[in-house]
CSV table of C-alpha atoms and ligand atoms in Angstrom, one decimal:
chain,number,residue,atom,x,y,z
C,107,UNK,CA,0.0,0.0,0.0
C,108,UNK,CA,1.3,3.4,-0.9
C,109,UNK,CA,2.3,5.7,1.9
C,110,UNK,CA,1.0,9.0,0.4
C,111,UNK,CA,-2.5,9.3,1.7
C,112,UNK,CA,-3.8,6.5,-0.5
C,113,UNK,CA,-5.5,5.0,2.5
C,114,UNK,CA,-7.9,8.0,2.9
C,115,UNK,CA,-11.6,7.2,3.0
C,116,UNK,CA,-13.2,10.6,2.2
C,117,UNK,CA,-15.7,10.5,-0.7
C,118,UNK,CA,-13.3,12.0,-3.2
C,119,UNK,CA,-10.5,9.6,-2.3
C,120,UNK,CA,-12.8,6.7,-2.6
C,121,UNK,CA,-14.1,7.8,-5.9
C,122,UNK,CA,-10.6,8.3,-7.2
C,123,UNK,CA,-9.8,4.6,-6.3
C,124,UNK,CA,-13.0,3.2,-7.8
C,125,UNK,CA,-12.6,5.3,-11.0
C,126,UNK,CA,-8.9,4.4,-11.3
C,127,UNK,CA,-9.7,0.7,-11.4
C,128,UNK,CA,-12.6,1.4,-13.9
C,129,UNK,CA,-10.4,3.4,-16.3
C,130,UNK,CA,-7.5,1.0,-16.0
C,131,UNK,CA,-9.6,-2.0,-16.8
C,132,UNK,CA,-11.4,-0.2,-19.7
C,133,UNK,CA,-8.0,0.7,-21.1
C,134,UNK,CA,-6.9,-2.9,-20.9
C,135,UNK,CA,-10.0,-4.2,-22.8
C,136,UNK,CA,-9.9,-1.3,-25.3
C,137,UNK,CA,-6.3,-2.0,-26.2
C,138,UNK,CA,-6.2,-5.8,-26.0
C,139,UNK,CA,-6.9,-6.3,-29.8
C,140,UNK,CA,-3.7,-4.3,-30.5
C,141,UNK,CA,-1.6,-7.4,-29.4
C,142,UNK,CA,0.5,-5.3,-27.0
C,143,UNK,CA,-0.3,-7.5,-24.0
C,144,UNK,CA,1.1,-10.9,-23.4
C,145,UNK,CA,-1.1,-13.8,-22.1
C,146,UNK,CA,-4.6,-13.2,-21.1
C,147,UNK,CA,-6.4,-10.9,-18.7
C,148,UNK,CA,-9.5,-10.8,-16.4
C,149,UNK,CA,-10.9,-7.4,-15.7
C,150,UNK,CA,-12.5,-6.3,-12.4
C,151,UNK,CA,-15.2,-4.2,-14.0
C,152,UNK,CA,-18.3,-4.0,-11.7
C,153,UNK,CA,-16.5,-5.3,-8.6
C,154,UNK,CA,-14.5,-2.2,-7.8
C,155,UNK,CA,-16.3,-1.4,-4.5
C,156,UNK,CA,-15.2,-4.8,-3.1
C,157,UNK,CA,-11.4,-4.1,-3.4
C,158,UNK,CA,-11.7,-0.5,-2.3
C,159,UNK,CA,-14.1,-1.2,0.6
C,160,UNK,CA,-11.8,-3.9,2.0
C,161,UNK,CA,-8.3,-2.8,1.2
C,162,UNK,CA,-8.7,0.9,2.2
C,163,UNK,CA,-8.4,-0.4,5.8
C,164,UNK,CA,-5.0,-2.0,5.3
C,165,UNK,CA,-1.6,-0.6,6.2
C,166,UNK,CA,1.7,-1.2,4.4
C,167,UNK,CA,2.6,-4.1,6.7
C,168,UNK,CA,-0.6,-6.1,6.0
C,169,UNK,CA,-0.7,-8.8,3.4
C,170,UNK,CA,-3.0,-9.3,0.4
C,171,UNK,CA,-3.4,-12.5,-1.7
C,172,UNK,CA,-5.4,-12.2,-4.9
C,173,UNK,CA,-6.4,-14.5,-7.8
C,174,UNK,CA,-6.6,-14.3,-11.6
C,175,UNK,CA,-8.9,-11.2,-11.3
C,176,UNK,CA,-6.2,-9.2,-9.5
C,177,UNK,CA,-5.9,-5.8,-11.1
C,178,UNK,CA,-8.5,-4.1,-8.9
C,179,UNK,CA,-7.0,-5.6,-5.7
C,180,UNK,CA,-3.5,-4.5,-6.7
C,181,UNK,CA,-4.6,-0.9,-7.6
C,182,UNK,CA,-6.8,-0.6,-4.5
C,183,UNK,CA,-3.8,-1.6,-2.3
C,184,UNK,CA,-1.9,1.3,-3.9
C,185,UNK,CA,-0.1,-0.5,-6.7
C,186,UNK,CA,1.4,1.6,-9.5
C,187,UNK,CA,-0.8,1.6,-12.7
C,188,UNK,CA,2.2,2.1,-15.0
C,189,UNK,CA,4.0,-1.0,-13.5
C,190,UNK,CA,0.8,-3.1,-14.0
C,191,UNK,CA,0.4,-1.9,-17.6
C,192,UNK,CA,4.1,-2.7,-18.1
C,193,UNK,CA,3.7,-6.1,-16.6
C,194,UNK,CA,0.9,-6.9,-19.0
C,195,UNK,CA,3.1,-5.8,-21.8
C,196,UNK,CA,6.0,-8.0,-20.6
C,197,UNK,CA,8.2,-4.9,-20.0
C,198,UNK,CA,11.2,-4.7,-17.7
C,199,UNK,CA,9.5,-2.0,-15.7
C,200,UNK,CA,6.6,-4.3,-14.9
C,201,UNK,CA,5.5,-5.3,-11.4
C,202,UNK,CA,7.6,-8.5,-11.8
C,203,UNK,CA,9.9,-7.3,-14.6
C,204,UNK,CA,7.4,-8.5,-17.2
C,205,UNK,CA,7.6,-12.2,-16.2
C,206,UNK,CA,4.4,-12.6,-14.3
C,207,UNK,CA,1.8,-11.1,-16.6
C,208,UNK,CA,-1.7,-10.2,-15.7
C,209,UNK,CA,-2.4,-12.9,-13.1
C,210,UNK,CA,0.9,-13.4,-11.3
C,211,UNK,CA,2.0,-10.4,-9.4
C,212,UNK,CA,4.4,-9.9,-6.5
C,213,UNK,CA,4.6,-6.4,-5.2
C,214,UNK,CA,5.7,-5.9,-1.6
C,215,UNK,CA,3.1,-7.8,0.5
C,216,UNK,CA,0.8,-8.2,-2.5
C,217,UNK,CA,0.7,-11.6,-4.1
C,218,UNK,CA,-1.6,-13.0,-6.9
C,219,UNK,CA,-1.8,-16.4,-8.6
C,220,UNK,CA,-4.0,-17.7,-11.3
C,221,UNK,CA,-4.4,-21.2,-10.0
C,222,UNK,CA,-7.9,-21.3,-8.6
C,223,UNK,CA,-7.8,-21.8,-4.8
C,224,UNK,CA,-4.0,-22.2,-4.8
C,225,UNK,CA,-3.5,-19.0,-2.9
C,226,UNK,CA,-5.9,-19.9,-0.1
C,227,UNK,CA,-3.6,-22.3,1.8
C,228,UNK,CA,-0.6,-20.0,1.0
C,229,UNK,CA,-2.4,-17.0,2.4
C,230,UNK,CA,-3.4,-19.0,5.5
C,231,UNK,CA,0.2,-20.0,6.1
C,232,UNK,CA,1.4,-16.5,5.6
C,233,UNK,CA,-1.2,-15.2,8.1
C,234,UNK,CA,0.1,-17.7,10.6
C,235,UNK,CA,3.7,-16.7,9.9
C,236,UNK,CA,2.9,-13.1,10.6
C,237,UNK,CA,1.2,-14.1,13.8
C,238,UNK,CA,4.2,-16.1,14.9
C,239,UNK,CA,6.5,-13.2,14.1
C,240,UNK,CA,4.3,-11.0,16.2
C,241,UNK,CA,3.9,-8.4,13.4
C,242,UNK,CA,0.2,-7.8,14.1
C,243,UNK,CA,-0.3,-7.8,10.3
C,244,UNK,CA,-3.6,-9.2,8.9
C,245,UNK,CA,-3.8,-11.1,5.7
C,246,UNK,CA,-6.7,-10.7,3.2
C,247,UNK,CA,-7.3,-13.5,0.7
C,248,UNK,CA,-9.7,-13.0,-2.2
C,249,UNK,CA,-11.5,-15.9,-3.9
C,250,UNK,CA,-14.4,-16.3,-6.2
C,251,UNK,CA,-17.6,-18.4,-6.0
C,252,UNK,CA,-16.4,-20.7,-8.7
C,253,UNK,CA,-13.4,-21.5,-6.6
C,254,UNK,CA,-15.5,-23.1,-3.8
C,255,UNK,CA,-15.2,-26.4,-5.7
C,256,UNK,CA,-11.4,-26.6,-4.9
C,257,UNK,CA,-10.9,-29.0,-2.0
C,258,UNK,CA,-7.7,-27.4,-0.8
C,259,UNK,CA,-9.7,-24.5,0.4
C,260,UNK,CA,-11.4,-26.6,3.1
C,261,UNK,CA,-8.1,-28.0,4.3
C,262,UNK,CA,-6.9,-24.4,4.7
C,263,UNK,CA,-10.1,-23.3,6.5
C,264,UNK,CA,-9.8,-26.2,8.9
C,265,UNK,CA,-6.1,-25.3,9.8
C,266,UNK,CA,-6.8,-21.6,9.9
C,267,UNK,CA,-9.5,-22.2,12.5
C,268,UNK,CA,-7.5,-24.7,14.6
C,269,UNK,CA,-4.3,-22.6,14.5
C,270,UNK,CA,-5.9,-19.2,14.7
C,271,UNK,CA,-4.6,-17.6,11.5
C,272,UNK,CA,-5.3,-13.9,11.4
C,273,UNK,CA,-6.8,-13.9,7.9
C,274,UNK,CA,-9.9,-12.4,6.3
C,275,UNK,CA,-11.3,-14.6,3.5
C,276,UNK,CA,-13.1,-12.3,1.0
C,277,UNK,CA,-15.4,-14.4,-1.2
C,278,UNK,CA,-16.5,-12.3,-4.2
C,279,UNK,CA,-19.7,-14.0,-5.4
C,280,UNK,CA,-20.2,-12.5,-8.9
C,281,UNK,CA,-22.5,-15.5,-9.5
C,282,UNK,CA,-20.5,-16.8,-12.4
C,283,UNK,CA,-17.3,-18.8,-13.0
C,284,UNK,CA,-16.1,-18.2,-16.5
C,285,UNK,CA,-19.4,-19.2,-18.2
C,286,UNK,CA,-20.9,-21.4,-15.5
C,287,UNK,CA,-23.6,-19.8,-13.4
C,288,UNK,CA,-23.3,-20.2,-9.7
C,289,UNK,CA,-26.5,-22.3,-9.6
C,290,UNK,CA,-24.7,-25.0,-11.6
C,291,UNK,CA,-21.5,-25.0,-9.6
C,292,UNK,CA,-22.2,-24.3,-5.9
C,293,UNK,CA,-24.5,-26.6,-3.9
C,294,UNK,CA,-25.9,-25.6,-0.5
C,295,UNK,CA,-25.0,-22.5,1.5
C,296,UNK,CA,-21.9,-20.4,1.0
C,297,UNK,CA,-21.7,-19.1,4.5
C,298,UNK,CA,-22.0,-22.5,6.0
C,299,UNK,CA,-18.8,-23.5,4.3
C,300,UNK,CA,-17.0,-21.1,6.6
C,301,UNK,CA,-19.1,-21.5,9.7
C,302,UNK,CA,-18.7,-25.3,9.6
C,303,UNK,CA,-15.1,-24.7,10.6
C,304,UNK,CA,-16.0,-22.2,13.3
C,305,UNK,CA,-15.1,-19.2,11.1
C,306,UNK,CA,-17.5,-16.2,11.6
C,307,UNK,CA,-19.0,-14.9,8.4
C,308,UNK,CA,-20.5,-11.6,7.3
C,309,UNK,CA,-22.4,-11.1,4.1
C,310,UNK,CA,-23.3,-8.1,2.0
C,311,UNK,CA,-25.2,-7.8,-1.3
C,312,UNK,CA,-24.2,-4.3,-2.4
C,313,UNK,CA,-22.0,-2.4,-4.9
C,314,UNK,CA,-21.9,0.6,-2.6
C,315,UNK,CA,-18.4,1.1,-1.3
C,316,UNK,CA,-19.8,3.1,1.7
C,317,UNK,CA,-21.8,0.0,2.7
C,318,UNK,CA,-18.8,-2.4,2.3
C,319,UNK,CA,-16.3,-0.2,4.2
C,320,UNK,CA,-17.8,-0.4,7.7
C,321,UNK,CA,-18.5,-4.1,7.5
C,322,UNK,CA,-15.1,-4.9,6.1
C,323,UNK,CA,-13.5,-2.7,8.8
C,324,UNK,CA,-15.4,-4.5,11.6
C,325,UNK,CA,-14.3,-7.9,10.2
C,326,UNK,CA,-10.7,-6.8,9.9
C,327,UNK,CA,-10.7,-5.4,13.4
C,328,UNK,CA,-12.0,-8.7,14.7
C,329,UNK,CA,-9.3,-10.6,12.9
C,330,UNK,CA,-6.7,-8.3,14.5
C,331,UNK,CA,-8.3,-8.4,17.9
C,332,UNK,CA,-8.9,-12.1,18.1
C,333,UNK,CA,-6.0,-13.4,16.0
C,334,UNK,CA,-8.4,-15.7,14.2
C,335,UNK,CA,-9.9,-16.2,10.7
C,336,UNK,CA,-13.1,-14.4,9.6
C,337,UNK,CA,-14.9,-14.4,6.3
C,338,UNK,CA,-16.7,-11.7,4.3
C,339,UNK,CA,-19.0,-12.8,1.4
C,340,UNK,CA,-19.6,-10.0,-1.0
C,341,UNK,CA,-22.4,-10.7,-3.5
C,342,UNK,CA,-21.2,-8.6,-6.4
C,343,UNK,CA,-21.6,-8.3,-10.2
C,344,UNK,CA,-19.2,-8.9,-13.1
C,345,UNK,CA,-19.8,-6.3,-15.9
C,346,UNK,CA,-17.3,-7.6,-18.4
C,347,UNK,CA,-16.6,-10.9,-20.0
C,348,UNK,CA,-14.7,-13.5,-17.9
C,349,UNK,CA,-11.6,-12.7,-19.9
C,350,UNK,CA,-12.0,-11.0,-23.3
C,351,UNK,CA,-15.1,-11.5,-25.4
C,352,UNK,CA,-16.2,-14.7,-23.6
C,353,UNK,CA,-19.5,-13.6,-22.1
C,354,UNK,CA,-22.3,-16.0,-22.8
C,355,UNK,CA,-24.8,-14.1,-20.6
C,356,UNK,CA,-27.8,-12.4,-22.0
C,357,UNK,CA,-26.6,-8.8,-22.9
C,358,UNK,CA,-29.9,-7.4,-21.5
C,359,UNK,CA,-29.1,-9.0,-18.1
C,360,UNK,CA,-25.6,-7.5,-18.0
C,361,UNK,CA,-27.0,-4.1,-19.0
C,362,UNK,CA,-29.5,-4.4,-16.2
C,363,UNK,CA,-26.7,-5.1,-13.7
C,364,UNK,CA,-24.7,-2.1,-15.0
C,365,UNK,CA,-27.8,0.1,-14.5
C,366,UNK,CA,-28.5,-1.1,-11.0
C,367,UNK,CA,-25.2,-2.1,-9.5
C,368,UNK,CA,-22.5,0.2,-10.8
C,369,UNK,CA,-20.1,1.0,-8.0
C,370,UNK,CA,-18.7,4.0,-9.8
C,371,UNK,CA,-22.1,5.5,-10.5
C,372,UNK,CA,-23.4,4.8,-7.0
C,373,UNK,CA,-20.5,6.5,-5.4
C,374,UNK,CA,-20.4,9.4,-7.9
C,375,UNK,CA,-23.8,10.5,-6.6
C,376,UNK,CA,-22.0,11.6,-3.3
C,377,UNK,CA,-19.8,14.1,-5.2
C,378,UNK,CA,-20.7,17.5,-6.7
C,379,UNK,CA,-20.5,17.7,-10.4
C,380,UNK,CA,-17.2,19.7,-10.2
C,381,UNK,CA,-15.7,17.2,-7.8
C,382,UNK,CA,-16.6,14.3,-10.0
C,383,UNK,CA,-15.4,15.9,-13.2
C,384,UNK,CA,-12.1,17.1,-11.6
C,385,UNK,CA,-11.4,13.6,-10.2
C,386,UNK,CA,-12.2,11.9,-13.5
C,387,UNK,CA,-10.0,14.2,-15.4
C,388,UNK,CA,-7.1,13.7,-13.0
C,389,UNK,CA,-7.5,9.9,-13.2
C,390,UNK,CA,-8.0,9.9,-17.0
C,391,UNK,CA,-4.7,11.8,-17.3
C,392,UNK,CA,-2.9,9.5,-14.9
C,393,UNK,CA,-4.1,6.3,-16.6
C,394,UNK,CA,-3.3,7.6,-20.0
C,395,UNK,CA,0.2,8.7,-18.9
C,396,UNK,CA,0.8,5.3,-17.2
C,397,UNK,CA,-0.3,3.5,-20.4
C,398,UNK,CA,1.8,5.6,-22.7
C,399,UNK,CA,4.8,5.3,-20.4
C,400,UNK,CA,4.5,1.5,-20.3
C,401,UNK,CA,4.3,1.4,-24.1
C,402,UNK,CA,7.6,3.2,-24.3
C,403,UNK,CA,9.3,1.1,-21.6
C,404,UNK,CA,11.9,-1.4,-22.7
C,405,UNK,CA,11.6,-5.2,-22.8
C,406,UNK,CA,13.8,-7.1,-20.4
C,407,UNK,CA,17.1,-8.2,-21.8
C,408,UNK,CA,17.2,-12.0,-22.0
C,409,UNK,CA,20.6,-13.3,-20.8
C,410,UNK,CA,21.0,-17.0,-21.5
C,411,UNK,CA,23.6,-17.2,-18.8
C,412,UNK,CA,21.5,-15.9,-15.9
R,283,TPP,C1,-7.2,-24.9,-10.8
R,283,TPP,C2,-7.8,-24.1,-11.9
R,283,TPP,N1,-8.8,-24.6,-12.7
R,283,TPP,C3,-9.3,-23.9,-13.7
R,283,TPP,C4,-8.8,-22.6,-14.0
R,283,TPP,C5,-9.4,-21.8,-15.1
R,283,TPP,N2,-10.2,-20.7,-14.6
R,283,TPP,C6,-9.6,-19.5,-14.4
R,283,TPP,S1,-10.7,-18.5,-13.6
R,283,TPP,C7,-11.9,-19.6,-13.6
R,283,TPP,C8,-13.3,-19.3,-13.1
R,283,TPP,C9,-13.1,-18.7,-11.7
R,283,TPP,O1,-14.4,-18.4,-11.2
R,283,TPP,P1,-14.6,-17.6,-9.8
R,283,TPP,O2,-13.8,-18.3,-8.8
R,283,TPP,O3,-16.0,-17.5,-9.6
R,283,TPP,O4,-13.9,-16.2,-10.1
R,283,TPP,P2,-14.3,-15.1,-11.1
R,283,TPP,O5,-13.6,-15.4,-12.4
R,283,TPP,O6,-15.8,-15.1,-11.2
R,283,TPP,O7,-13.8,-13.8,-10.5
R,283,TPP,C10,-11.5,-20.8,-14.2
R,283,TPP,C11,-12.3,-22.0,-14.4
R,283,TPP,C12,-7.8,-22.1,-13.1
R,283,TPP,N3,-7.3,-20.9,-13.3
R,283,TPP,N4,-7.3,-22.9,-12.1
R,284,MG,MG1,-17.2,-15.9,-9.9
């Protein structure tokens, strides 16, 4: 997390973060057909309030584990947009020197990995390590509804509960996994998956960052105070395709979600017209400059001997 006031939670600061993620992701999708990005990408369009609502509470010593849909988490934690654009382009200035691509980031205490569920035991172990070190850091691990089918998650939840790992599992239920609707992939109750292991769960069905912030803050405070795992289920909406152009949903249904559940529009209503326009103009310039800079950046030099 950046140490420059990025953690502020006033309405303009929150809007800046939401809109930064939105513009970043739109820029990725707009430019994907130019063949300037290596590998694939999964955008966070529609879920911006989740990352901002949770990660605005964290400090630089805390730890974040993310998945294949990691750009929003990285940016909300204070990651540099230019380094992320450069990473997608395989450039030397990228988050991981251009070797990780969209899904595999390592930046300070921020980790992401595209193997579904793979980060959950790793995050749990990291949380435990921080506890044993006495750092007071909390770990946040993001996962999606479609990842609830991965058995390794349940081994991790069991150990987290037994050993008191200070971790907040944030389940982003966007009701779809690639093209599979949640009804065809997840049986039974989502919250019960956590409570079965004695892990307290909170749930919210909102795209309003101001509703997520206090509940996430309370959950994180409990993780810190009790040195034990907690879960937060955020029922959210994916506005874009799973990756690029692979959306099999009814376009009218997606349009309806955009109309009712847009985190950017919802929060924009709290700003005056001038505040909104000034913030958007500032972020538009920042994202464009980051993108252009990354385009100019050099590729890594491959050294066969290293
Ligand atoms: C172990 C594993 N199996 C399959 C995939 C391919 N894959 C990537 S994302 C995804 C769907 C994930 O759905 P969900 O967990 O709901 O996250 P969302 O994409 O909705 O954010 C799949 C099947 C993978 N990355 N890892
Ligand atoms: Mg999903």
